[in-house]
């Protein structure tokens, strides 16, 4: 272990790798310490016999201004710019065009109220209008977008993201996680399977303790998720209590993915989409045969994703198969085989999907992003005030924290 780097980075996800790139470009040595046995954190591509599958981030949101689009080009990854099929309900199965139009209108009205006439409570559910109907549908969309129900979502936070988004959603066929992992700079030292157990400030350095030994660095960048910051897996200096309090106001929601392999001749068509049951707030959203490959991705958010953590992936696969059989006919059961499932909530060093601000708490993002004593710096998706919950927000936060470190260390005589 390089035990006296200029900078130790806790976590080798999109934020940590981005910070390492900026530090290397700025001529500083860095060591990434990562609890998992792989790079990428919530960016995770799994190679399968069918195709590379992204268990975490899969879409380059705001693709036209997403830094990963440029990095993909530099590293020789193809970016697919086709329009996503999300908005469609394949052959109107289980959701008539009139219902779909009404449900979409209810969502547009809610988004408009969140932005223009938000309730004083800043609680998104208080902007629901019963006259619009479709509350279950709006809750399920909230689960997909924010990982939690509208009761726990800040209007201000939601709108900050929405207004900054360019609504262009692109993909990397080789996998977003593969792209993030490939972007680690050659100069960065990394220790995988090395959970940080404690952080201490001594006279001039920050000491990071792991089971494999201690690291003394001039500065540390922390990129662990908000749920990890709040939890007890790392012993923090008490001076960090205000940061951990800020993190507690930005909890991770729940989102999970299930991948089903499509076998034999089936009614599933390439690049199509449907929602399993728009009246059920736990329903899956099904992306069918992405890039024409024999796979269906079932995306779950909020209550639907929490059920996976509670009842296990076997039950979730059964439920997804039941939903598809209800829409396409029970013959499709023989076309479907469970392939892969995510387990973000129960992955100890992650603890959920992506952050959302609780009502009235959107300022916590700025509080979490502040440095402590020009030695401890914070990055990670939750520290971004508009692009939170994404891999590009994580990237930008890592670059921001690295710039802060470079400026702070340049001002210090060692
Ligand atoms: C199901 C799902 C779908 C998603 N879809 C999209 C999408 O389509 N597009 C998009 O842009 N974003 C998406 N996201 C969100 C995106 O993946 C994340 O916002 C982003 O990857 C977070 O990066 P990060 O570096 O901030 O955090 P992380 O990726 O969590 O990195 C932090 C790292 O710190 C490590 N760590 C934690 N504790 C310790 C410790 N004690 N010692 C050492 N290491 C530690 C963790 O293991 C982790 O690797 C999705 C996420 C999920 C879960």
XYZ file of C-alpha atoms in Angstrom, residues 24-413:
390
model
C -3.165 12.892 -11.628
C -3.508 15.676 -14.192
C -2.584 18.159 -11.441
C 0.592 16.226 -10.583
C -0.500 14.906 -7.170
C -0.119 11.284 -6.087
C -3.263 9.517 -4.948
C -4.361 6.202 -3.512
C -7.918 4.943 -3.915
C -9.231 2.702 -1.159
C -12.260 0.666 -2.208
C -14.301 -1.702 -0.053
C -15.565 -3.792 -2.981
C -13.394 -6.193 -4.986
C -14.023 -4.156 -8.160
C -13.975 -0.617 -9.545
C -17.056 1.508 -10.251
C -19.288 1.381 -7.156
C -22.829 1.967 -8.367
C -21.480 1.884 -11.941
C -21.238 -1.874 -12.447
C -21.327 -3.771 -15.735
C -21.588 -7.535 -15.540
C -20.491 -9.561 -18.565
C -23.025 -12.308 -19.293
C -23.422 -14.853 -22.087
C -26.146 -12.625 -23.570
C -24.687 -9.105 -23.345
C -22.974 -6.745 -20.890
C -25.571 -5.742 -18.280
C -25.505 -2.631 -16.122
C -26.687 -3.393 -12.596
C -26.423 0.286 -11.639
C -26.259 3.302 -13.952
C -27.094 2.492 -17.552
C -28.183 5.785 -19.103
C -25.993 8.786 -19.849
C -28.590 11.290 -18.719
C -28.208 14.764 -20.245
C -26.001 12.960 -22.745
C -25.159 16.105 -24.706
C -23.484 17.721 -21.695
C -22.492 14.555 -19.844
C -18.690 14.341 -19.346
C -18.828 10.555 -19.750
C -19.888 11.061 -23.384
C -16.565 12.795 -24.093
C -14.584 10.213 -22.094
C -16.336 7.393 -23.974
C -15.088 8.931 -27.220
C -11.542 9.265 -25.870
C -11.473 5.658 -24.671
C -13.019 4.195 -27.836
C -16.436 3.295 -26.341
C -19.418 3.656 -28.687
C -22.259 5.907 -27.457
C -25.733 5.008 -28.702
C -27.821 8.184 -29.139
C -31.134 6.542 -30.106
C -34.256 7.796 -28.343
C -35.194 5.607 -25.390
C -38.444 3.606 -25.611
C -39.436 4.588 -22.016
C -42.397 6.723 -23.026
C -44.212 3.959 -24.886
C -46.526 1.178 -23.730
C -45.995 -1.681 -26.166
C -49.227 -2.280 -28.110
C -51.071 -0.416 -25.299
C -51.047 -3.639 -23.275
C -52.787 -3.043 -19.922
C -52.783 0.739 -20.442
C -55.116 2.191 -23.067
C -53.972 5.261 -25.039
C -56.618 7.367 -23.239
C -55.395 6.183 -19.827
C -51.780 6.681 -20.816
C -52.494 10.237 -21.973
C -54.371 11.034 -18.749
C -51.596 9.560 -16.591
C -48.906 11.462 -18.461
C -50.925 14.650 -18.137
C -51.197 14.094 -14.371
C -47.410 13.762 -14.216
C -46.893 16.920 -16.298
C -49.283 18.832 -14.010
C -47.502 17.593 -10.895
C -44.079 18.562 -12.309
C -45.438 21.982 -13.235
C -46.818 22.565 -9.713
C -43.573 21.375 -8.106
C -41.694 23.967 -10.148
C -44.069 26.929 -10.177
C -46.355 26.686 -7.119
C -44.593 24.351 -4.683
C -46.359 23.777 -1.341
C -44.877 25.629 1.665
C -44.034 22.260 3.186
C -41.668 21.569 0.234
C -43.171 18.030 0.366
C -43.858 16.732 -3.132
C -46.940 14.727 -2.090
C -48.574 17.997 -0.963
C -48.551 19.076 -4.619
C -50.747 16.120 -5.646
C -54.196 17.113 -6.849
C -56.775 14.321 -6.338
C -58.651 15.677 -9.377
C -55.740 14.558 -11.580
C -56.061 10.942 -10.404
C -53.324 8.400 -11.192
C -51.664 8.730 -7.789
C -50.229 5.177 -7.927
C -48.694 5.942 -11.305
C -47.188 9.183 -9.962
C -45.802 7.311 -6.955
C -44.257 4.653 -9.165
C -42.607 7.330 -11.315
C -41.309 8.945 -8.120
C -39.874 5.532 -7.214
C -38.073 5.262 -10.567
C -36.830 8.874 -10.530
C -36.022 9.380 -6.846
C -36.168 5.892 -5.330
C -38.826 6.902 -2.809
C -42.436 8.046 -2.433
C -43.492 11.657 -2.982
C -44.064 12.084 0.785
C -40.266 11.981 1.273
C -39.211 14.121 -1.684
C -38.271 17.826 -1.568
C -39.975 19.838 -4.321
C -36.997 22.206 -4.521
C -34.510 19.375 -4.916
C -36.627 17.562 -7.505
C -37.078 20.733 -9.553
C -33.361 21.633 -9.428
C -32.593 18.325 -11.141
C -35.476 18.561 -13.563
C -34.592 22.056 -14.749
C -30.925 21.175 -15.288
C -31.682 17.995 -17.249
C -31.506 18.161 -21.048
C -33.701 15.049 -21.341
C -31.269 13.346 -23.728
C -30.647 9.819 -22.489
C -27.908 7.899 -24.258
C -26.303 4.513 -23.709
C -22.954 2.766 -23.910
C -23.589 -0.705 -25.410
C -20.413 -2.044 -23.765
C -21.765 -0.862 -20.393
C -21.668 2.384 -18.398
C -19.895 0.556 -15.567
C -17.249 -0.731 -17.975
C -16.673 2.837 -19.179
C -16.303 4.204 -15.643
C -13.881 1.416 -14.668
C -11.812 1.908 -17.836
C -11.378 5.603 -17.044
C -9.153 5.035 -13.995
C -5.883 6.849 -14.765
C -2.742 4.677 -14.966
C -0.969 6.896 -12.390
C -3.526 6.202 -9.622
C -2.685 3.539 -7.033
C -5.656 1.459 -5.912
C -6.388 -1.052 -3.169
C -9.570 -3.053 -3.798
C -11.308 -5.119 -1.080
C -9.930 -2.614 1.421
C -12.720 -1.071 3.516
C -11.706 2.029 5.410
C -12.485 1.515 9.086
C -11.559 4.870 10.620
C -10.440 8.381 9.719
C -8.393 10.529 12.124
C -6.951 14.011 11.886
C -3.459 14.312 13.346
C -1.331 17.459 13.463
C -0.790 17.867 9.737
C -2.073 14.768 8.056
C -5.236 12.700 7.775
C -4.834 9.098 8.903
C -6.997 6.493 7.191
C -7.151 3.116 8.897
C -7.853 -0.200 7.191
C -7.339 -3.829 8.249
C -4.335 -3.902 5.894
C -2.651 -0.924 7.571
C -2.862 2.849 7.831
C -2.382 5.539 5.219
C -1.225 9.073 6.077
C -2.226 11.595 3.445
C -2.068 15.357 3.099
C -5.762 15.328 2.204
C -8.604 12.830 1.910
C -11.554 12.868 -0.482
C -14.558 10.931 0.838
C -16.941 9.655 -1.854
C -18.910 7.040 0.113
C -22.704 7.207 -0.241
C -24.824 9.182 2.217
C -26.124 5.978 3.815
C -22.517 4.893 4.470
C -21.683 8.324 5.920
C -24.611 8.036 8.308
C -23.913 4.390 9.211
C -21.339 2.971 11.605
C -18.943 1.112 9.269
C -16.421 3.984 9.439
C -15.309 5.733 12.677
C -15.256 9.460 11.956
C -13.791 12.371 13.906
C -16.569 14.079 15.880
C -15.821 17.284 13.935
C -17.624 15.575 11.064
C -20.956 15.323 12.865
C -22.481 18.255 10.883
C -21.529 16.529 7.600
C -23.094 13.271 8.752
C -26.190 15.188 9.799
C -26.362 16.703 6.295
C -26.009 13.198 4.825
C -28.932 11.977 6.949
C -31.143 14.531 5.171
C -30.111 13.090 1.777
C -30.937 9.399 2.145
C -30.557 6.898 -0.669
C -33.804 5.690 -2.144
C -34.356 2.116 -3.314
C -33.940 0.972 -6.906
C -33.119 -2.478 -8.178
C -32.908 -4.176 -11.559
C -33.829 -7.684 -12.613
C -32.663 -9.098 -15.936
C -34.615 -11.901 -17.574
C -33.188 -13.836 -20.502
C -35.581 -14.314 -23.440
C -35.407 -17.820 -24.828
C -36.819 -19.130 -28.116
C -39.438 -17.540 -30.299
C -41.487 -14.979 -28.324
C -43.739 -11.926 -28.802
C -41.063 -9.662 -27.294
C -39.917 -7.063 -29.834
C -36.635 -5.198 -29.980
C -36.280 -1.867 -28.189
C -39.819 -1.720 -26.792
C -41.085 -0.840 -23.347
C -44.051 -1.129 -21.034
C -45.079 -0.602 -17.446
C -46.315 -3.810 -15.815
C -49.361 -2.318 -14.099
C -49.728 1.489 -13.999
C -52.232 1.185 -11.135
C -49.769 -0.578 -8.879
C -47.189 1.607 -7.087
C -44.805 -1.377 -6.840
C -44.834 -2.271 -10.531
C -41.801 -2.931 -12.689
C -40.907 -0.932 -15.806
C -39.838 -3.364 -18.535
C -37.298 -2.476 -21.209
C -37.553 -5.229 -23.778
C -34.683 -6.547 -25.918
C -32.313 -3.558 -25.574
C -30.118 -3.300 -28.683
C -32.068 -6.294 -30.024
C -30.491 -8.663 -27.479
C -32.609 -11.431 -25.862
C -32.985 -9.725 -22.492
C -35.707 -7.877 -20.581
C -34.640 -5.358 -17.947
C -37.149 -4.895 -15.141
C -36.513 -1.627 -13.268
C -38.008 -1.215 -9.812
C -38.165 1.859 -7.582
C -39.445 2.786 -4.129
C -41.803 0.166 -2.698
C -41.191 -2.243 -5.612
C -37.426 -2.158 -5.004
C -37.778 -2.426 -1.229
C -39.739 -5.638 -1.782
C -36.687 -7.140 -3.528
C -34.500 -6.442 -0.489
C -37.221 -7.798 1.808
C -38.358 -10.934 -0.034
C -35.315 -11.730 -2.197
C -34.703 -11.833 -5.925
C -36.386 -15.227 -6.533
C -39.747 -13.773 -5.444
C -39.079 -10.639 -7.509
C -38.360 -12.691 -10.642
C -41.582 -14.620 -10.064
C -43.541 -11.385 -9.788
C -41.939 -9.947 -12.939
C -42.740 -13.136 -14.835
C -46.348 -12.984 -13.588
C -46.666 -9.355 -14.767
C -45.284 -10.159 -18.214
C -47.504 -13.252 -18.475
C -50.554 -11.134 -17.565
C -49.755 -8.766 -20.436
C -48.388 -11.093 -23.133
C -50.180 -14.344 -22.266
C -49.071 -17.200 -20.047
C -47.177 -18.927 -22.883
C -44.352 -16.407 -22.417
C -43.439 -18.061 -19.129
C -41.432 -20.616 -21.085
C -39.577 -17.792 -22.856
C -38.316 -16.221 -19.633
C -35.390 -17.246 -17.477
C -33.969 -15.278 -14.496
C -30.506 -14.051 -15.446
C -29.206 -11.456 -13.008
C -30.468 -9.194 -10.213
C -28.973 -6.223 -8.403
C -28.833 -6.022 -4.630
C -27.847 -2.407 -3.923
C -29.737 -1.980 -0.682
C -28.016 -4.950 0.901
C -24.546 -4.111 -0.422
C -23.001 -2.819 2.803
C -20.623 -0.269 1.249
C -23.439 1.297 -0.827
C -26.724 0.811 1.078
C -29.284 1.927 -1.526
C -29.630 3.493 -4.960
C -29.259 7.285 -5.190
C -29.823 10.275 -2.945
C -32.862 12.511 -2.688
C -33.371 15.438 -0.331
C -36.102 15.096 2.277
C -38.725 17.892 2.273
C -37.167 21.204 3.304
C -33.641 19.769 3.186
C -32.283 20.529 -0.286
C -29.606 22.837 1.215
C -27.973 19.731 2.737
C -26.200 19.066 -0.589
C -24.164 22.270 -0.287
C -23.446 21.575 3.390
C -22.212 18.064 2.590
C -19.907 19.340 -0.170
C -17.916 21.714 2.133
C -14.336 20.777 3.040
C -13.335 20.340 6.689
C -10.151 22.111 7.740
C -8.794 22.068 4.151
C -7.872 18.405 4.722
C -11.085 16.420 4.378
C -13.036 16.897 1.166
C -16.345 15.472 0.011
C -17.501 14.236 -3.372
C -20.112 11.766 -4.601
C -23.413 12.177 -6.394
C -25.191 13.499 -3.291
C -22.926 16.569 -3.160
C -24.091 17.849 -6.556
C -26.877 20.421 -6.312
C -28.476 19.690 -9.704
C -27.020 16.470 -11.186
C -27.288 14.387 -8.009
C -28.377 10.770 -8.341
C -26.332 10.306 -11.524
C -22.939 9.092 -12.666
C -22.209 12.394 -14.390
C -23.065 14.330 -11.214
C -20.677 12.010 -9.373
C -17.999 12.687 -11.992
C -18.406 16.458 -11.690
C -18.312 16.280 -7.901
C -15.030 14.340 -8.021
C -13.474 16.940 -10.330
C -14.742 19.732 -8.041
C -13.296 18.118 -4.891
C -9.961 17.455 -6.630
C -9.744 21.121 -7.679
C -10.397 22.132 -4.064
C -7.632 19.790 -2.873
C -5.152 21.077 -5.458
C -5.844 24.676 -4.416
C -5.650 23.853 -0.683
C -2.400 21.892 -0.952
C -0.795 24.533 -3.164
C -1.411 27.046 -0.376
C 0.265 24.853 2.280
C 4.041 24.651 2.871
